[in-house]
PDB file of N, CA and C in Angstrom:
ATOM      1  N   MET T 791       8.128  -0.575 -26.062  1.00  0.00           N
ATOM      2  CA  MET T 791       8.657  -1.694 -25.334  1.00  0.00           C
ATOM      3  C   MET T 791       8.926  -1.261 -23.891  1.00  0.00           C
ATOM      4  N   ALA T 792       8.552  -2.096 -22.955  1.00  0.00           N
ATOM      5  CA  ALA T 792       8.757  -1.790 -21.541  1.00  0.00           C
ATOM      6  C   ALA T 792       9.977  -2.531 -21.016  1.00  0.00           C
ATOM      7  N   ILE T 793      10.647  -1.920 -20.060  1.00  0.00           N
ATOM      8  CA  ILE T 793      11.779  -2.545 -19.380  1.00  0.00           C
ATOM      9  C   ILE T 793      11.446  -2.578 -17.896  1.00  0.00           C
ATOM     10  N   LEU T 794      11.334  -3.771 -17.341  1.00  0.00           N
ATOM     11  CA  LEU T 794      11.037  -3.936 -15.925  1.00  0.00           C
ATOM     12  C   LEU T 794      12.359  -4.023 -15.170  1.00  0.00           C
ATOM     13  N   LEU T 795      12.651  -3.006 -14.384  1.00  0.00           N
ATOM     14  CA  LEU T 795      13.884  -2.980 -13.607  1.00  0.00           C
ATOM     15  C   LEU T 795      13.753  -3.892 -12.392  1.00  0.00           C
ATOM     16  N   PRO T 796      14.854  -4.360 -11.835  1.00  0.00           N
ATOM     17  CA  PRO T 796      14.790  -5.270 -10.684  1.00  0.00           C
ATOM     18  C   PRO T 796      14.046  -4.650  -9.491  1.00  0.00           C
ATOM     19  N   GLN T 797      13.313  -5.504  -8.810  1.00  0.00           N
ATOM     20  CA  GLN T 797      12.622  -5.077  -7.598  1.00  0.00           C
ATOM     21  C   GLN T 797      13.670  -4.768  -6.531  1.00  0.00           C
ATOM     22  N   GLN T 798      13.464  -3.662  -5.810  1.00  0.00           N
ATOM     23  CA  GLN T 798      14.393  -3.257  -4.759  1.00  0.00           C
ATOM     24  C   GLN T 798      13.669  -3.290  -3.410  1.00  0.00           C
ATOM     25  N   PHE T 799      14.361  -3.752  -2.408  1.00  0.00           N
ATOM     26  CA  PHE T 799      13.819  -3.769  -1.051  1.00  0.00           C
ATOM     27  C   PHE T 799      14.298  -2.519  -0.324  1.00  0.00           C
ATOM     28  N   PHE T 800      13.411  -1.897   0.449  1.00  0.00           N
ATOM     29  CA  PHE T 800      13.817  -0.735   1.231  1.00  0.00           C
ATOM     30  C   PHE T 800      13.543  -0.982   2.702  1.00  0.00           C
ATOM     31  N   ASN T 801      14.390  -0.394   3.527  1.00  0.00           N
ATOM     32  CA  ASN T 801      14.263  -0.436   4.981  1.00  0.00           C
ATOM     33  C   ASN T 801      14.824   0.887   5.480  1.00  0.00           C
ATOM     34  N   LEU T 802      13.934   1.848   5.730  1.00  0.00           N
ATOM     35  CA  LEU T 802      14.351   3.205   6.078  1.00  0.00           C
ATOM     36  C   LEU T 802      14.012   3.539   7.528  1.00  0.00           C
ATOM     37  N   PRO T 803      14.976   4.068   8.274  1.00  0.00           N
ATOM     38  CA  PRO T 803      14.676   4.533   9.631  1.00  0.00           C
ATOM     39  C   PRO T 803      13.749   5.750   9.590  1.00  0.00           C
ATOM     40  N   ALA T 804      13.130   6.072  10.684  1.00  0.00           N
ATOM     41  CA  ALA T 804      12.219   7.225  10.783  1.00  0.00           C
ATOM     42  C   ALA T 804      12.919   8.500  10.334  1.00  0.00           C
ATOM     43  N   GLY T 805      12.242   9.271   9.483  1.00  0.00           N
ATOM     44  CA  GLY T 805      12.749  10.555   9.043  1.00  0.00           C
ATOM     45  C   GLY T 805      13.819  10.512   7.964  1.00  0.00           C
ATOM     46  N   VAL T 806      14.090   9.351   7.391  1.00  0.00           N
ATOM     47  CA  VAL T 806      15.150   9.203   6.387  1.00  0.00           C
ATOM     48  C   VAL T 806      14.533   8.991   5.006  1.00  0.00           C
ATOM     49  N   GLY T 807      15.172   9.574   3.991  1.00  0.00           N
ATOM     50  CA  GLY T 807      14.746   9.391   2.615  1.00  0.00           C
ATOM     51  C   GLY T 807      15.869   8.836   1.771  1.00  0.00           C
ATOM     52  N   LYS T 808      15.511   8.203   0.639  1.00  0.00           N
ATOM     53  CA  LYS T 808      16.520   7.629  -0.248  1.00  0.00           C
ATOM     54  C   LYS T 808      15.969   7.560  -1.660  1.00  0.00           C
ATOM     55  N   SER T 809      16.827   7.878  -2.638  1.00  0.00           N
ATOM     56  CA  SER T 809      16.465   7.765  -4.042  1.00  0.00           C
ATOM     57  C   SER T 809      16.624   6.315  -4.490  1.00  0.00           C
ATOM     58  N   PHE T 810      15.632   5.799  -5.237  1.00  0.00           N
ATOM     59  CA  PHE T 810      15.684   4.428  -5.722  1.00  0.00           C
ATOM     60  C   PHE T 810      15.735   4.347  -7.244  1.00  0.00           C
ATOM     61  N   TYR T 811      15.516   5.462  -7.943  1.00  0.00           N
ATOM     62  CA  TYR T 811      15.629   5.498  -9.398  1.00  0.00           C
ATOM     63  C   TYR T 811      16.028   6.904  -9.811  1.00  0.00           C
ATOM     64  N   GLU T 812      16.981   6.988 -10.729  1.00  0.00           N
ATOM     65  CA  GLU T 812      17.405   8.292 -11.250  1.00  0.00           C
ATOM     66  C   GLU T 812      17.670   8.176 -12.738  1.00  0.00           C
ATOM     67  N   ASN T 813      17.142   9.127 -13.502  1.00  0.00           N
ATOM     68  CA  ASN T 813      17.429   9.265 -14.924  1.00  0.00           C
ATOM     69  C   ASN T 813      17.597  10.753 -15.169  1.00  0.00           C
ATOM     70  N   LEU T 814      18.809  11.220 -15.059  1.00  0.00           N
ATOM     71  CA  LEU T 814      19.065  12.655 -15.132  1.00  0.00           C
ATOM     72  C   LEU T 814      19.415  13.116 -16.534  1.00  0.00           C
ATOM     73  N   THR T 815      19.127  12.291 -17.548  1.00  0.00           N
ATOM     74  CA  THR T 815      19.425  12.633 -18.939  1.00  0.00           C
ATOM     75  C   THR T 815      18.184  13.072 -19.701  1.00  0.00           C
ATOM     76  N   GLY T 816      17.182  13.553 -19.031  1.00  0.00           N
ATOM     77  CA  GLY T 816      15.991  14.052 -19.699  1.00  0.00           C
ATOM     78  C   GLY T 816      14.702  13.369 -19.312  1.00  0.00           C
ATOM     79  N   GLY T 817      14.771  12.369 -18.476  1.00  0.00           N
ATOM     80  CA  GLY T 817      13.569  11.694 -17.997  1.00  0.00           C
ATOM     81  C   GLY T 817      13.081  10.632 -18.954  1.00  0.00           C
ATOM     82  N   ILE T 818      12.263   9.725 -18.447  1.00  0.00           N
ATOM     83  CA  ILE T 818      11.694   8.646 -19.238  1.00  0.00           C
ATOM     84  C   ILE T 818      10.314   8.325 -18.677  1.00  0.00           C
ATOM     85  N   ASN T 819       9.405   7.906 -19.543  1.00  0.00           N
ATOM     86  CA  ASN T 819       8.085   7.481 -19.085  1.00  0.00           C
ATOM     87  C   ASN T 819       8.238   6.202 -18.269  1.00  0.00           C
ATOM     88  N   ALA T 820       7.546   6.134 -17.141  1.00  0.00           N
ATOM     89  CA  ALA T 820       7.732   4.991 -16.248  1.00  0.00           C
ATOM     90  C   ALA T 820       6.486   4.747 -15.408  1.00  0.00           C
ATOM     91  N   ALA T 821       6.417   3.545 -14.863  1.00  0.00           N
ATOM     92  CA  ALA T 821       5.419   3.195 -13.857  1.00  0.00           C
ATOM     93  C   ALA T 821       6.185   2.784 -12.606  1.00  0.00           C
ATOM     94  N   VAL T 822       5.778   3.311 -11.471  1.00  0.00           N
ATOM     95  CA  VAL T 822       6.455   3.037 -10.201  1.00  0.00           C
ATOM     96  C   VAL T 822       5.463   2.326  -9.281  1.00  0.00           C
ATOM     97  N   THR T 823       5.891   1.195  -8.734  1.00  0.00           N
ATOM     98  CA  THR T 823       5.064   0.431  -7.797  1.00  0.00           C
ATOM     99  C   THR T 823       5.776   0.346  -6.463  1.00  0.00           C
ATOM    100  N   VAL T 824       5.070   0.726  -5.404  1.00  0.00           N
ATOM    101  CA  VAL T 824       5.615   0.655  -4.043  1.00  0.00           C
ATOM    102  C   VAL T 824       4.682  -0.202  -3.194  1.00  0.00           C
ATOM    103  N   GLN T 825       5.266  -1.166  -2.496  1.00  0.00           N
ATOM    104  CA  GLN T 825       4.531  -1.994  -1.538  1.00  0.00           C
ATOM    105  C   GLN T 825       5.065  -1.666  -0.156  1.00  0.00           C
ATOM    106  N   ASN T 826       4.230  -1.054   0.684  1.00  0.00           N
ATOM    107  CA  ASN T 826       4.620  -0.692   2.046  1.00  0.00           C
ATOM    108  C   ASN T 826       4.183  -1.816   2.985  1.00  0.00           C
ATOM    109  N   ASN T 827       5.131  -2.558   3.515  1.00  0.00           N
ATOM    110  CA  ASN T 827       4.825  -3.685   4.403  1.00  0.00           C
ATOM    111  C   ASN T 827       4.920  -3.326   5.883  1.00  0.00           C
ATOM    112  N   SER T 828       5.197  -2.079   6.184  1.00  0.00           N
ATOM    113  CA  SER T 828       5.399  -1.668   7.575  1.00  0.00           C
ATOM    114  C   SER T 828       4.107  -1.162   8.202  1.00  0.00           C
ATOM    115  N   THR T 829       4.190  -0.826   9.476  1.00  0.00           N
ATOM    116  CA  THR T 829       3.020  -0.327  10.204  1.00  0.00           C
ATOM    117  C   THR T 829       2.964   1.196  10.230  1.00  0.00           C
ATOM    118  N   PHE T 830       3.856   1.846   9.474  1.00  0.00           N
ATOM    119  CA  PHE T 830       3.863   3.300   9.368  1.00  0.00           C
ATOM    120  C   PHE T 830       3.784   3.696   7.896  1.00  0.00           C
ATOM    121  N   PRO T 831       3.284   4.896   7.582  1.00  0.00           N
ATOM    122  CA  PRO T 831       3.201   5.324   6.179  1.00  0.00           C
ATOM    123  C   PRO T 831       4.577   5.675   5.606  1.00  0.00           C
ATOM    124  N   VAL T 832       4.683   5.573   4.283  1.00  0.00           N
ATOM    125  CA  VAL T 832       5.901   5.962   3.575  1.00  0.00           C
ATOM    126  C   VAL T 832       5.505   6.923   2.453  1.00  0.00           C
ATOM    127  N   ASP T 833       6.348   7.910   2.168  1.00  0.00           N
ATOM    128  CA  ASP T 833       6.086   8.879   1.100  1.00  0.00           C
ATOM    129  C   ASP T 833       6.865   8.496  -0.148  1.00  0.00           C
ATOM    130  N   LEU T 834       6.170   8.469  -1.289  1.00  0.00           N
ATOM    131  CA  LEU T 834       6.797   8.309  -2.591  1.00  0.00           C
ATOM    132  C   LEU T 834       6.924   9.701  -3.186  1.00  0.00           C
ATOM    133  N   VAL T 835       8.158  10.119  -3.471  1.00  0.00           N
ATOM    134  CA  VAL T 835       8.421  11.463  -3.990  1.00  0.00           C
ATOM    135  C   VAL T 835       8.903  11.322  -5.425  1.00  0.00           C
ATOM    136  N   LEU T 836       8.190  11.995  -6.372  1.00  0.00           N
ATOM    137  CA  LEU T 836       8.497  11.880  -7.791  1.00  0.00           C
ATOM    138  C   LEU T 836       8.897  13.232  -8.357  1.00  0.00           C
ATOM    139  N   PHE T 837      10.024  13.247  -9.064  1.00  0.00           N
ATOM    140  CA  PHE T 837      10.516  14.443  -9.746  1.00  0.00           C
ATOM    141  C   PHE T 837      10.416  14.175 -11.240  1.00  0.00           C
ATOM    142  N   SER T 838       9.725  15.039 -11.984  1.00  0.00           N
ATOM    143  CA  SER T 838       9.573  14.895 -13.432  1.00  0.00           C
ATOM    144  C   SER T 838      10.042  16.153 -14.134  1.00  0.00           C
ATOM    145  N   VAL T 839      10.285  16.037 -15.436  1.00  0.00           N
ATOM    146  CA  VAL T 839      10.725  17.167 -16.247  1.00  0.00           C
ATOM    147  C   VAL T 839       9.605  18.197 -16.335  1.00  0.00           C
ATOM    148  N   ASN T 840       9.921  19.456 -16.073  1.00  0.00           N
ATOM    149  CA  ASN T 840       8.981  20.577 -16.175  1.00  0.00           C
ATOM    150  C   ASN T 840       7.669  20.339 -15.431  1.00  0.00           C
ATOM    151  N   ALA T 841       7.753  19.749 -14.261  1.00  0.00           N
ATOM    152  CA  ALA T 841       6.555  19.482 -13.451  1.00  0.00           C
ATOM    153  C   ALA T 841       6.913  19.698 -11.987  1.00  0.00           C
ATOM    154  N   PRO T 842       5.912  20.026 -11.172  1.00  0.00           N
ATOM    155  CA  PRO T 842       6.193  20.169  -9.738  1.00  0.00           C
ATOM    156  C   PRO T 842       6.515  18.811  -9.111  1.00  0.00           C
ATOM    157  N   VAL T 843       7.208  18.847  -8.010  1.00  0.00           N
ATOM    158  CA  VAL T 843       7.496  17.623  -7.262  1.00  0.00           C
ATOM    159  C   VAL T 843       6.187  17.104  -6.685  1.00  0.00           C
ATOM    160  N   ILE T 844       5.941  15.801  -6.855  1.00  0.00           N
ATOM    161  CA  ILE T 844       4.693  15.199  -6.385  1.00  0.00           C
ATOM    162  C   ILE T 844       5.029  14.189  -5.292  1.00  0.00           C
ATOM    163  N   THR T 845       4.276  14.248  -4.189  1.00  0.00           N
ATOM    164  CA  THR T 845       4.466  13.317  -3.089  1.00  0.00           C
ATOM    165  C   THR T 845       3.167  12.566  -2.817  1.00  0.00           C
ATOM    166  N   TYR T 846       3.263  11.250  -2.786  1.00  0.00           N
ATOM    167  CA  TYR T 846       2.132  10.389  -2.439  1.00  0.00           C
ATOM    168  C   TYR T 846       2.451   9.696  -1.129  1.00  0.00           C
ATOM    169  N   THR T 847       1.506   9.699  -0.207  1.00  0.00           N
ATOM    170  CA  THR T 847       1.675   8.976   1.052  1.00  0.00           C
ATOM    171  C   THR T 847       0.997   7.623   0.918  1.00  0.00           C
ATOM    172  N   ILE T 848       1.777   6.569   1.134  1.00  0.00           N
ATOM    173  CA  ILE T 848       1.257   5.208   1.042  1.00  0.00           C
ATOM    174  C   ILE T 848       1.053   4.704   2.465  1.00  0.00           C
ATOM    175  N   PRO T 849      -0.198   4.464   2.846  1.00  0.00           N
ATOM    176  CA  PRO T 849      -0.489   4.029   4.220  1.00  0.00           C
ATOM    177  C   PRO T 849       0.153   2.679   4.548  1.00  0.00           C
ATOM    178  N   ALA T 850       0.168   2.356   5.819  1.00  0.00           N
ATOM    179  CA  ALA T 850       0.704   1.080   6.277  1.00  0.00           C
ATOM    180  C   ALA T 850      -0.011  -0.078   5.597  1.00  0.00           C
ATOM    181  N   LEU T 851       0.763  -1.097   5.243  1.00  0.00           N
ATOM    182  CA  LEU T 851       0.248  -2.336   4.657  1.00  0.00           C
ATOM    183  C   LEU T 851      -0.571  -2.108   3.389  1.00  0.00           C
ATOM    184  N   ASN T 852      -0.134  -1.160   2.545  1.00  0.00           N
ATOM    185  CA  ASN T 852      -0.792  -0.855   1.281  1.00  0.00           C
ATOM    186  C   ASN T 852       0.238  -0.727   0.177  1.00  0.00           C
ATOM    187  N   SER T 853      -0.270  -0.630  -1.061  1.00  0.00           N
ATOM    188  CA  SER T 853       0.618  -0.438  -2.195  1.00  0.00           C
ATOM    189  C   SER T 853       0.052   0.627  -3.117  1.00  0.00           C
ATOM    190  N   LEU T 854       0.906   1.116  -4.020  1.00  0.00           N
ATOM    191  CA  LEU T 854       0.505   2.131  -4.998  1.00  0.00           C
ATOM    192  C   LEU T 854       1.302   1.904  -6.271  1.00  0.00           C
ATOM    193  N   THR T 855       0.613   1.965  -7.413  1.00  0.00           N
ATOM    194  CA  THR T 855       1.273   1.963  -8.717  1.00  0.00           C
ATOM    195  C   THR T 855       0.843   3.224  -9.430  1.00  0.00           C
ATOM    196  N   ILE T 856       1.806   3.961  -9.956  1.00  0.00           N
ATOM    197  CA  ILE T 856       1.510   5.230 -10.619  1.00  0.00           C
ATOM    198  C   ILE T 856       2.355   5.354 -11.881  1.00  0.00           C
ATOM    199  N   ALA T 857       1.731   5.842 -12.959  1.00  0.00           N
ATOM    200  CA  ALA T 857       2.443   6.107 -14.206  1.00  0.00           C
ATOM    201  C   ALA T 857       2.888   7.562 -14.210  1.00  0.00           C
ATOM    202  N   VAL T 858       4.119   7.792 -14.662  1.00  0.00           N
ATOM    203  CA  VAL T 858       4.706   9.130 -14.641  1.00  0.00           C
ATOM    204  C   VAL T 858       5.355   9.405 -15.991  1.00  0.00           C
ATOM    205  N   ASN T 859       5.057  10.561 -16.578  1.00  0.00           N
ATOM    206  CA  ASN T 859       5.717  10.964 -17.808  1.00  0.00           C
ATOM    207  C   ASN T 859       7.017  11.678 -17.495  1.00  0.00           C
ATOM    208  N   ARG T 860       8.067  11.325 -18.217  1.00  0.00           N
ATOM    209  CA  ARG T 860       9.384  11.969 -18.129  1.00  0.00           C
ATOM    210  C   ARG T 860       9.924  12.002 -16.696  1.00  0.00           C
ATOM    211  N   LEU T 861       9.938  10.847 -16.065  1.00  0.00           N
ATOM    212  CA  LEU T 861      10.408  10.700 -14.685  1.00  0.00           C
ATOM    213  C   LEU T 861      11.914  10.919 -14.602  1.00  0.00           C
ATOM    214  N   LEU T 862      12.329  11.756 -13.675  1.00  0.00           N
ATOM    215  CA  LEU T 862      13.750  11.984 -13.396  1.00  0.00           C
ATOM    216  C   LEU T 862      14.217  11.189 -12.188  1.00  0.00           C
ATOM    217  N   VAL T 863      13.486  11.310 -11.067  1.00  0.00           N
ATOM    218  CA  VAL T 863      13.887  10.671  -9.808  1.00  0.00           C
ATOM    219  C   VAL T 863      12.652  10.130  -9.095  1.00  0.00           C
ATOM    220  N   ALA T 864      12.782   8.919  -8.558  1.00  0.00           N
ATOM    221  CA  ALA T 864      11.763   8.337  -7.678  1.00  0.00           C
ATOM    222  C   ALA T 864      12.450   8.039  -6.346  1.00  0.00           C
ATOM    223  N   ALA T 865      11.927   8.617  -5.277  1.00  0.00           N
ATOM    224  CA  ALA T 865      12.536   8.453  -3.958  1.00  0.00           C
ATOM    225  C   ALA T 865      11.467   8.087  -2.933  1.00  0.00           C
ATOM    226  N   LEU T 866      11.906   7.492  -1.852  1.00  0.00           N
ATOM    227  CA  LEU T 866      11.030   7.169  -0.730  1.00  0.00           C
ATOM    228  C   LEU T 866      11.517   7.901   0.504  1.00  0.00           C
ATOM    229  N   ARG T 867      10.553   8.288   1.353  1.00  0.00           N
ATOM    230  CA  ARG T 867      10.884   9.001   2.589  1.00  0.00           C
ATOM    231  C   ARG T 867      10.015   8.462   3.717  1.00  0.00           C
ATOM    232  N   ALA T 868      10.658   8.065   4.802  1.00  0.00           N
ATOM    233  CA  ALA T 868       9.934   7.612   5.989  1.00  0.00           C
ATOM    234  C   ALA T 868       9.524   8.834   6.802  1.00  0.00           C
ATOM    235  N   SER T 869       8.342   8.805   7.370  1.00  0.00           N
ATOM    236  CA  SER T 869       7.911   9.914   8.220  1.00  0.00           C
ATOM    237  C   SER T 869       8.604   9.806   9.576  1.00  0.00           C
ATOM    238  N   ALA T 870       8.419  10.807  10.390  1.00  0.00           N
ATOM    239  CA  ALA T 870       9.003  10.793  11.726  1.00  0.00           C
ATOM    240  C   ALA T 870       8.309   9.788  12.637  1.00  0.00           C
ATOM    241  N   ALA T 871       7.173   9.247  12.177  1.00  0.00           N
ATOM    242  CA  ALA T 871       6.397   8.319  12.998  1.00  0.00           C
ATOM    243  C   ALA T 871       7.142   7.011  13.273  1.00  0.00           C
ATOM    244  N   GLY T 872       7.922   6.540  12.299  1.00  0.00           N
ATOM    245  CA  GLY T 872       8.632   5.286  12.514  1.00  0.00           C
ATOM    246  C   GLY T 872       9.271   4.750  11.256  1.00  0.00           C
ATOM    247  N   ALA T 873      10.038   3.682  11.427  1.00  0.00           N
ATOM    248  CA  ALA T 873      10.757   3.045  10.323  1.00  0.00           C
ATOM    249  C   ALA T 873       9.778   2.355   9.373  1.00  0.00           C
ATOM    250  N   VAL T 874      10.174   2.281   8.101  1.00  0.00           N
ATOM    251  CA  VAL T 874       9.336   1.646   7.077  1.00  0.00           C
ATOM    252  C   VAL T 874      10.160   0.636   6.287  1.00  0.00           C
ATOM    253  N   PHE T 875       9.461  -0.361   5.724  1.00  0.00           N
ATOM    254  CA  PHE T 875      10.132  -1.353   4.878  1.00  0.00           C
ATOM    255  C   PHE T 875       9.139  -1.882   3.860  1.00  0.00           C
ATOM    256  N   GLY T 876       9.663  -2.404   2.763  1.00  0.00           N
ATOM    257  CA  GLY T 876       8.829  -2.935   1.702  1.00  0.00           C
ATOM    258  C   GLY T 876       9.621  -3.041   0.416  1.00  0.00           C
ATOM    259  N   THR T 877       8.920  -2.895  -0.729  1.00  0.00           N
ATOM    260  CA  THR T 877       9.581  -3.006  -2.026  1.00  0.00           C
ATOM    261  C   THR T 877       9.179  -1.856  -2.933  1.00  0.00           C
ATOM    262  N   ILE T 878      10.061  -1.560  -3.896  1.00  0.00           N
ATOM    263  CA  ILE T 878       9.779  -0.573  -4.932  1.00  0.00           C
ATOM    264  C   ILE T 878      10.274  -1.161  -6.248  1.00  0.00           C
ATOM    265  N   GLN T 879       9.488  -0.946  -7.310  1.00  0.00           N
ATOM    266  CA  GLN T 879       9.878  -1.429  -8.628  1.00  0.00           C
ATOM    267  C   GLN T 879       9.493  -0.396  -9.674  1.00  0.00           C
ATOM    268  N   VAL T 880      10.375  -0.197 -10.645  1.00  0.00           N
ATOM    269  CA  VAL T 880      10.155   0.779 -11.712  1.00  0.00           C
ATOM    270  C   VAL T 880      10.134   0.035 -13.044  1.00  0.00           C
ATOM    271  N   ALA T 881       9.135   0.346 -13.873  1.00  0.00           N
ATOM    272  CA  ALA T 881       9.062  -0.174 -15.239  1.00  0.00           C
ATOM    273  C   ALA T 881       9.105   1.030 -16.165  1.00  0.00           C
ATOM    274  N   THR T 882      10.065   1.069 -17.070  1.00  0.00           N
ATOM    275  CA  THR T 882      10.177   2.178 -18.001  1.00  0.00           C
ATOM    276  C   THR T 882       9.514   1.809 -19.318  1.00  0.00           C
ATOM    277  N   SER T 883       9.047   2.844 -20.033  1.00  0.00           N
ATOM    278  CA  SER T 883       8.301   2.600 -21.262  1.00  0.00           C
ATOM    279  C   SER T 883       8.277   3.844 -22.110  1.00  0.00           C
ATOM    280  N   ASP T 884       7.745   3.712 -23.298  1.00  0.00           N
ATOM    281  CA  ASP T 884       7.530   4.839 -24.195  1.00  0.00           C
ATOM    282  C   ASP T 884       6.039   5.090 -24.390  1.00  0.00           C
ATOM    283  N   PHE T 885       5.280   5.121 -23.286  1.00  0.00           N
ATOM    284  CA  PHE T 885       3.838   5.358 -23.414  1.00  0.00           C
ATOM    285  C   PHE T 885       3.523   6.823 -23.419  1.00  0.00           C
TER     286      PHE T 885
END
């Protein structure tokens, strides 16, 4: 069974990062969708159990959906190039 968490809006100044999902009790399988509506790229940073930290750069005016096993933290980070805004949504599951 999947649980679709509420969509969150982000507006980050240049060079700032923020966590948008945390499950520090052992992680959970999840899908993370980020829609970058700004003119600068945004980094999606994923922390999983027993895995290296993974960073995806989402170009301006693009989106990304990624499935992650045993997700602990999903965070966004604006580059030094400029402020970013858009949405992030997490769906948890037992896949």
